[in-house]
Coordinates of N, CA and C and ligand atoms in Angstrom, one line a residue:
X1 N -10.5 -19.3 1.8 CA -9.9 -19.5 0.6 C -10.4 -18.5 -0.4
X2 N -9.5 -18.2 -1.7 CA -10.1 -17.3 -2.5 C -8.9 -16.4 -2.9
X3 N -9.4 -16.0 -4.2 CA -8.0 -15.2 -4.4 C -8.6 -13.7 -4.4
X4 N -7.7 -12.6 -3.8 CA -7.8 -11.4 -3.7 C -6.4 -10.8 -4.3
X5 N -6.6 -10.1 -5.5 CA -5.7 -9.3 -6.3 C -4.9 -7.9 -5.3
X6 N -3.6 -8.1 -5.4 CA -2.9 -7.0 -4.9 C -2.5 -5.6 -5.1
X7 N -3.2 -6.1 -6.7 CA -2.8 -4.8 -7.3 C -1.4 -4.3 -7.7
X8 N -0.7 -5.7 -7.6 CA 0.8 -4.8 -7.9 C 1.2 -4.6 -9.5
X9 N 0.3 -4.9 -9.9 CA 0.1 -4.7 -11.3 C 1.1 -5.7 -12.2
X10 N 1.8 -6.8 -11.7 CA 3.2 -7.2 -12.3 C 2.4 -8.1 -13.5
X11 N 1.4 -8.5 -13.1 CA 0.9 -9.2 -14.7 C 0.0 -8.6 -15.8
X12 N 0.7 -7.4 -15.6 CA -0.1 -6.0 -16.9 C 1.1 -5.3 -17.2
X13 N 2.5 -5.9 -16.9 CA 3.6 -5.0 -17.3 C 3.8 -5.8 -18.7
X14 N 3.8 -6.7 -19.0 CA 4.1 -7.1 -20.3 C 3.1 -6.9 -21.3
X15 N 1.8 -6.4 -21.2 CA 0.9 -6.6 -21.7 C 0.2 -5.3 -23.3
X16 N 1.4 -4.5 -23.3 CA 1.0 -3.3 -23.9 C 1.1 -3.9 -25.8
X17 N 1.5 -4.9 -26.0 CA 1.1 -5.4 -27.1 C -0.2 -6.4 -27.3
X18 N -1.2 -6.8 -26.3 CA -2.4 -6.9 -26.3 C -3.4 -6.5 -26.0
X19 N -3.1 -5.8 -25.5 CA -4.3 -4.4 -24.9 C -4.1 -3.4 -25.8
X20 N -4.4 -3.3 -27.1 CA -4.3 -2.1 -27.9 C -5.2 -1.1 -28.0
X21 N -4.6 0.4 -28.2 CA -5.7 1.3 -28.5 C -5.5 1.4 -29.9
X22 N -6.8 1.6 -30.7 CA -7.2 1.9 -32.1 C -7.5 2.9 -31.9
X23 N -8.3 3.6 -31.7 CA -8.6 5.3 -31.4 C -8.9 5.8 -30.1
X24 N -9.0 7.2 -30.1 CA -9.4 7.8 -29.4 C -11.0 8.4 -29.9
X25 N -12.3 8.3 -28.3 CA -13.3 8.1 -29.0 C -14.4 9.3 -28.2
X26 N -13.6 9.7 -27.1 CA -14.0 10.6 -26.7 C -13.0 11.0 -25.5
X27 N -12.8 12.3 -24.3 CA -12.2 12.9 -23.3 C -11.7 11.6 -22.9
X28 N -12.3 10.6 -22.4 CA -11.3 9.6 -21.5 C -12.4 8.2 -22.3
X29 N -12.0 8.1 -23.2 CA -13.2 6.7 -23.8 C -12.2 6.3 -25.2
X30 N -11.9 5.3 -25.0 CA -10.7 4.6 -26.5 C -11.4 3.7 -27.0
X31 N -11.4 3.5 -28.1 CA -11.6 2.3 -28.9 C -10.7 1.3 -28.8
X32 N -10.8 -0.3 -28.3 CA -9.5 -1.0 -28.1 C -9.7 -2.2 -28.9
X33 N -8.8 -3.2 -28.9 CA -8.7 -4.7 -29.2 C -7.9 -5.2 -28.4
X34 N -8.4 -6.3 -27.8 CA -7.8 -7.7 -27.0 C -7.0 -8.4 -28.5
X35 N -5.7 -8.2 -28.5 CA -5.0 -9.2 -29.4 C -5.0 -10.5 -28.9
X36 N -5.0 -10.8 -28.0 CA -5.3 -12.4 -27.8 C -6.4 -13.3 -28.2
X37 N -7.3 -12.4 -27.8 CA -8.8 -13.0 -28.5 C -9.1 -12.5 -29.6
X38 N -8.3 -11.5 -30.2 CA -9.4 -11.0 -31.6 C -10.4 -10.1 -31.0
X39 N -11.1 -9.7 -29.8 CA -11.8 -8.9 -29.6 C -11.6 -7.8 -29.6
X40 N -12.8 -6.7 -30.4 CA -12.7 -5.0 -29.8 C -13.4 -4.7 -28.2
X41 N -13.3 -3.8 -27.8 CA -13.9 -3.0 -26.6 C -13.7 -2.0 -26.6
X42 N -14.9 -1.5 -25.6 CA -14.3 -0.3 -25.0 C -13.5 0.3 -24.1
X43 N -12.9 1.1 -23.8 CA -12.8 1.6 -22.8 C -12.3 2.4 -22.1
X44 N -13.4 2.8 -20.9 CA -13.4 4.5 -20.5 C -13.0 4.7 -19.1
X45 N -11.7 5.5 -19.1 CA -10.8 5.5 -17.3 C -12.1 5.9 -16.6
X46 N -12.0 5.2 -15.9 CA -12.5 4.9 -14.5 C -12.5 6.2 -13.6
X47 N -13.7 7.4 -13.6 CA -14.1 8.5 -13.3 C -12.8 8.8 -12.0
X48 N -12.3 8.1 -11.1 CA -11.9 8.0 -9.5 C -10.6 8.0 -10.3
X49 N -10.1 7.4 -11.3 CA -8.8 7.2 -11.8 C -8.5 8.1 -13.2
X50 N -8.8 9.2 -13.4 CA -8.7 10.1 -14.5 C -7.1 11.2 -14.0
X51 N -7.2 10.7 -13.1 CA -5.9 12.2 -12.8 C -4.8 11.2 -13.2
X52 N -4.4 10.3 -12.3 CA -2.9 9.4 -12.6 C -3.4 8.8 -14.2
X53 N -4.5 8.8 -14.9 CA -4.0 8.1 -16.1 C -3.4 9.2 -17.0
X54 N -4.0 10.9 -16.4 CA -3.9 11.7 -17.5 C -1.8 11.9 -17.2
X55 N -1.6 11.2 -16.2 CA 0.5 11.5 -15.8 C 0.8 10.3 -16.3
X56 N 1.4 10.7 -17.5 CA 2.4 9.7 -18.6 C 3.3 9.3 -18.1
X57 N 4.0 10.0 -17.0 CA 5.5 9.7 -16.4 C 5.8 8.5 -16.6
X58 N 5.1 7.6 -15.5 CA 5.2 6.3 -15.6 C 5.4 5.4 -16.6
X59 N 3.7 5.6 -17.4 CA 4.0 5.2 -18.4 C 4.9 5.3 -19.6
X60 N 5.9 6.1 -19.9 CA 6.5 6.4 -20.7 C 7.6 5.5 -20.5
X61 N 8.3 5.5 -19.1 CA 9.1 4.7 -19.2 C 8.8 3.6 -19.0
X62 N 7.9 2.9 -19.3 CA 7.4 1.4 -19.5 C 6.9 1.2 -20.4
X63 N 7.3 1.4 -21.7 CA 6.3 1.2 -22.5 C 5.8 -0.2 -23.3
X64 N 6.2 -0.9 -22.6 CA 6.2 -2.3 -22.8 C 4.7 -3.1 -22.1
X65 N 4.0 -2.3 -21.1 CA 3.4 -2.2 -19.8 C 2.1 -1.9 -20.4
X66 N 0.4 -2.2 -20.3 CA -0.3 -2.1 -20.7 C -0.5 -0.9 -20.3
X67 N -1.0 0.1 -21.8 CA -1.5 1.6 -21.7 C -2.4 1.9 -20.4
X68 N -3.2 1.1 -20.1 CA -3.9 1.7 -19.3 C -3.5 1.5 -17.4
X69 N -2.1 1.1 -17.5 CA -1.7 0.6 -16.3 C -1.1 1.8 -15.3
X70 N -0.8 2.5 -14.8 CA -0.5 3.4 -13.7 C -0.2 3.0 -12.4
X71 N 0.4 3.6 -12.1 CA 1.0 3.6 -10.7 C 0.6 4.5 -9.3
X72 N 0.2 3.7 -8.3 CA -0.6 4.7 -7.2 C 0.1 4.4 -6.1
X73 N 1.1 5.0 -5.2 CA 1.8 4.5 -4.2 C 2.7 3.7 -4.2
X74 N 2.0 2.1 -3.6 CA 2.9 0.7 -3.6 C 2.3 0.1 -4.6
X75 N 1.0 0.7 -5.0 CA 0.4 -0.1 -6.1 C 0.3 0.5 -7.2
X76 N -0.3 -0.6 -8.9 CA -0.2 -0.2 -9.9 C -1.5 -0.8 -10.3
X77 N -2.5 0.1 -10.7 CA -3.4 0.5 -10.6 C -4.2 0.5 -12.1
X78 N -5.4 -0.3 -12.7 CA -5.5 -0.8 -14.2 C -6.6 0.3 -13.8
X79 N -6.3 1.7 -15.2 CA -7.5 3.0 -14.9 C -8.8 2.7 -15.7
X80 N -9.2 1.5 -16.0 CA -10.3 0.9 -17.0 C -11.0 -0.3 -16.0
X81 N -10.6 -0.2 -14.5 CA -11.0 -1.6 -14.2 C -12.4 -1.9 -14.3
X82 N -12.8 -0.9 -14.3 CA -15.0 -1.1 -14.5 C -15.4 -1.5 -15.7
X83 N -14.7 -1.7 -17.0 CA -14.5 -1.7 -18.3 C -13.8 -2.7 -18.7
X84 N -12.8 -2.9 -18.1 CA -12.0 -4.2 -18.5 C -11.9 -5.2 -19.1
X85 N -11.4 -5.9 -20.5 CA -11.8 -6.8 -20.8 C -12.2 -8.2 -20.1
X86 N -13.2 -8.9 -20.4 CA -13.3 -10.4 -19.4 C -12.5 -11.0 -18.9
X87 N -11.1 -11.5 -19.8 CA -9.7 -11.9 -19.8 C -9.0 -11.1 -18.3
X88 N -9.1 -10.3 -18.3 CA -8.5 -9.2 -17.1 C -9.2 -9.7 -15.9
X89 N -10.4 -9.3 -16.0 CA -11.3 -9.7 -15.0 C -11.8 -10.7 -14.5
X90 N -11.2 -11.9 -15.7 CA -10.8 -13.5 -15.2 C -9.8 -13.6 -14.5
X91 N -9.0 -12.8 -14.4 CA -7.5 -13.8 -14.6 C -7.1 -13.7 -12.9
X92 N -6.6 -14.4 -12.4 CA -6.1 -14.7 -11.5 C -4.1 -15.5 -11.6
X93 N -3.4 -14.6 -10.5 CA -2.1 -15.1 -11.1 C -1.9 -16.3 -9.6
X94 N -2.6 -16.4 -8.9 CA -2.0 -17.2 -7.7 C -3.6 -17.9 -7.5
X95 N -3.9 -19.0 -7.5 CA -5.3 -19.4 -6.8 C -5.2 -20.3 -5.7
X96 N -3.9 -20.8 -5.2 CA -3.6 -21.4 -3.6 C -2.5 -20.9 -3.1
X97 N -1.9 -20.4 -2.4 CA -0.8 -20.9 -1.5 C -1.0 -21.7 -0.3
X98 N 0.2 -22.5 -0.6 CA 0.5 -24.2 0.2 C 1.2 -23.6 1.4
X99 N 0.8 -23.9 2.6 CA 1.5 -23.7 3.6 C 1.7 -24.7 4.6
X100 N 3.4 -25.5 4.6 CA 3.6 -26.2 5.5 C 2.4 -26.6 7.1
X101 N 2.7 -27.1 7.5 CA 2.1 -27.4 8.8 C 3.1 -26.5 10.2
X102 N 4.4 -26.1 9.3 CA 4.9 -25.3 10.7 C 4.3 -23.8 10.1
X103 N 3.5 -23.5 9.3 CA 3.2 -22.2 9.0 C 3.9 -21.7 7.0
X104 N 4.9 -22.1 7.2 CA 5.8 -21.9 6.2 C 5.0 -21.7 4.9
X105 N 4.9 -20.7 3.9 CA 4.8 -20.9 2.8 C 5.5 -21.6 1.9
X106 N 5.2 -23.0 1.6 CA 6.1 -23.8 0.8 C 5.9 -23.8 -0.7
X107 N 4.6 -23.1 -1.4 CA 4.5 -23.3 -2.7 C 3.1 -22.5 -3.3
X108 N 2.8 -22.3 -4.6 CA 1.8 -21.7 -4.8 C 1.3 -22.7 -6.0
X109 N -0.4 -22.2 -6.3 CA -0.6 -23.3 -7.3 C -1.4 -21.6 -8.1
X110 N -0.8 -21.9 -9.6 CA -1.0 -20.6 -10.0 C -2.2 -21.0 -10.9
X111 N -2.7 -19.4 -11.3 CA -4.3 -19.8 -12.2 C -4.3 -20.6 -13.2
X112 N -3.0 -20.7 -14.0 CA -3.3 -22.0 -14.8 C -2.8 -23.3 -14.2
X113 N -3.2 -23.4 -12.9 CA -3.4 -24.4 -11.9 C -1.3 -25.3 -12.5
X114 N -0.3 -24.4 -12.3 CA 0.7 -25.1 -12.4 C 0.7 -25.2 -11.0
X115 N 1.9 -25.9 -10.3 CA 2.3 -26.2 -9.2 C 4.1 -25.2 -9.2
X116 N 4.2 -24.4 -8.2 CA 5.3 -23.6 -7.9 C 5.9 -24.2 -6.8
X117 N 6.9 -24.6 -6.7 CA 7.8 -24.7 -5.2 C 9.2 -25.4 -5.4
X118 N 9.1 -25.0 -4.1 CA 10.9 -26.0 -4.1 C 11.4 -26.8 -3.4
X119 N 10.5 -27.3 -2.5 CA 9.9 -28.3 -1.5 C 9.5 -29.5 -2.4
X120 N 10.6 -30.2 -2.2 CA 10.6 -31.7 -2.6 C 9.5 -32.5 -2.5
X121 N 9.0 -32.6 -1.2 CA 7.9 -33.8 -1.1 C 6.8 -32.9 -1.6
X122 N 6.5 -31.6 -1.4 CA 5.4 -31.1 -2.6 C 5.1 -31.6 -4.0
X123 N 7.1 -31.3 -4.6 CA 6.5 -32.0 -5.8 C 6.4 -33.2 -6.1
X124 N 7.0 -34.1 -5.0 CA 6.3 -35.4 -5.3 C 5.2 -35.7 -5.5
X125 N 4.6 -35.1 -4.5 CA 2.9 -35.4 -4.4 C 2.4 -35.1 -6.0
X126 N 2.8 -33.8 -6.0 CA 2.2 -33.5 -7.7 C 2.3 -34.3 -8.7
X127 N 3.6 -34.7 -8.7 CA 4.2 -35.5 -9.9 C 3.3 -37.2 -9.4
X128 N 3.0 -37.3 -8.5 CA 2.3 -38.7 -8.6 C 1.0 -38.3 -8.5
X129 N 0.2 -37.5 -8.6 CA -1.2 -37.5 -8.8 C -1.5 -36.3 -9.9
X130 N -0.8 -35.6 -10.7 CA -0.8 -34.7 -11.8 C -1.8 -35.6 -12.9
X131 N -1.6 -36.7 -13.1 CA -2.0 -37.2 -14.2 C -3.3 -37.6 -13.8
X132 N -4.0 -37.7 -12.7 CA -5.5 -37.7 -12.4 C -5.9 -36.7 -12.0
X133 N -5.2 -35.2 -12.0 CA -6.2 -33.7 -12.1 C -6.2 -33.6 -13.5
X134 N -7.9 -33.0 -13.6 CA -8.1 -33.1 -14.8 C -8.5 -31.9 -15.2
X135 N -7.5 -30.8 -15.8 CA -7.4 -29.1 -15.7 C -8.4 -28.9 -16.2
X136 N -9.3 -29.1 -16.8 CA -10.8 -28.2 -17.1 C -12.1 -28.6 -16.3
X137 N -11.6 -29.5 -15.6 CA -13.3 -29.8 -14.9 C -13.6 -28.6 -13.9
X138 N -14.4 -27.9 -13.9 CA -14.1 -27.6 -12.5 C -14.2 -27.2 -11.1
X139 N -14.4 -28.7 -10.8 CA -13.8 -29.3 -9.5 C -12.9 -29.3 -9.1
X140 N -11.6 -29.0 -9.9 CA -10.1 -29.1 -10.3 C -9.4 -28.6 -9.0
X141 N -9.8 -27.4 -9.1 CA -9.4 -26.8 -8.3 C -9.6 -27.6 -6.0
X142 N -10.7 -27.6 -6.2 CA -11.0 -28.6 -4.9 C -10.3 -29.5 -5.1
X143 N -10.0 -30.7 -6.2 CA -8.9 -31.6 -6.0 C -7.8 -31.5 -5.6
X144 N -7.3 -30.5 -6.1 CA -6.0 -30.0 -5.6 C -5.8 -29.4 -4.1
X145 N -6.8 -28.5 -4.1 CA -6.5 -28.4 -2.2 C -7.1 -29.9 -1.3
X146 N -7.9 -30.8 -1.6 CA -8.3 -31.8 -0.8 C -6.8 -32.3 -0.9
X147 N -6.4 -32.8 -2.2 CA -5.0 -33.5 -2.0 C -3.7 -33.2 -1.0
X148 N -3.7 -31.7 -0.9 CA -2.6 -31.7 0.0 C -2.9 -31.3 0.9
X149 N -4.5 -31.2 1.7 CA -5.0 -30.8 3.0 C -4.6 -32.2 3.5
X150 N -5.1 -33.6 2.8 CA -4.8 -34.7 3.2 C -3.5 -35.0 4.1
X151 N -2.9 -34.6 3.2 CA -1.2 -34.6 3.5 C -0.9 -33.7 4.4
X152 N -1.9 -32.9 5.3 CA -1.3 -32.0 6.1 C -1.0 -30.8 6.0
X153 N -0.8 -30.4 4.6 CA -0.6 -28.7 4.1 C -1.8 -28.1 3.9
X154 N -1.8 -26.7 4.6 CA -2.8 -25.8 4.6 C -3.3 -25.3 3.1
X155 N -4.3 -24.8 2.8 CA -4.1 -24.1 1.1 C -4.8 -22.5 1.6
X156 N -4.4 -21.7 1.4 CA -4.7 -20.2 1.6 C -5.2 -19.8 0.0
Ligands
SF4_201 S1 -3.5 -10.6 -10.6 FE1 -1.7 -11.1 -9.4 S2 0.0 -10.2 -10.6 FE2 -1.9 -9.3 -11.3 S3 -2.1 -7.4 -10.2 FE3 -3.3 -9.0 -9.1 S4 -1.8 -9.8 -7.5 FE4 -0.6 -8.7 -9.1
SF4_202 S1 -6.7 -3.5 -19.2 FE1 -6.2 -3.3 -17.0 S2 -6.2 -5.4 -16.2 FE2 -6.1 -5.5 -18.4 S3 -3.9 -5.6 -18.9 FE3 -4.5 -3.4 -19.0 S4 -4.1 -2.6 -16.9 FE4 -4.1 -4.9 -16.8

């Protein structure tokens, strides 16, 4: 179990109104603010990732897409990840997938521990024990996979 990031970058495409740059502070070093939290940072591309941040291409036509996000192959690639704000380097978009007992992925349970699926007796289960997970303890998360291991579903 555990989550491992893909890198497809899809939850840093909306992001270019809270990842702001205020200046420029040196060759590859910005002065920034987290508009979410009110925080400033720094931050400086990532020595290994200075060629794709210095090609706008991408970014130009996204510009909706957090500045520091790029594109590398199949992936999209954040050129500050050593720097990063905390928020970034918390965040997780998937922290289970539910998999049937014949293998099947039936559902995901995302970092803010919602429940995703479309498998009915999944969301039963949720809807009758939702109101005794208790989202900040956290255990939380173990509750949630013991509950549907009980029931037979894997949690990846
Ligand atoms: S956290 Fe999730 S959405 Fe964001 S890049 Fe990683 S796999 Fe993609
Ligand atoms: S700083 Fe990096 S991880 Fe954070 S939103 Fe921008 S590209 Fe994504």
């Amino acid at each position: 179990m555990g989550f491992t990031c893909r890198q497809c970058g899809t939850c840093c495409m909306y992001l270019g109104d809270y990842i702001v740059i205020e200046r420029q502070s040196g060759p590859f070093e910005y002065h920034c603010s987290s508009v979410s939290t009110g925080t400033p940072f720094i931050a400086r591309i990532d020595e290994d990732k200075r060629t794709l941040f210095e090609d706008h291409t991408w970014i130009d036509r996204h510009p909706v897409a957090c500045s520091f996000l790029r594109p590398n192959g199949d992936l999209r690639l954040c050129t500050i990840h050593e720097m990063s704000p905390p928020q970034c380097k918390a965040y997780r978009c998937v922290v289970f997938r539910i998999l049937a007992p014949d293998g099947r992925q039936v559902g995901t349970i995302t970092g803010t521990l919602n429940l995703h699926t479309e498998d009915p007796n999944l969301q039963r289960i949720w809807e009758e024990h939702e109101g005794t997970i208790f989202h900040t303890e956290p255990e939380t998360e173990e509750q949630i996979a013991r509950l549907f291991e009980s029931r037979g579903y894997r949690m990846l």
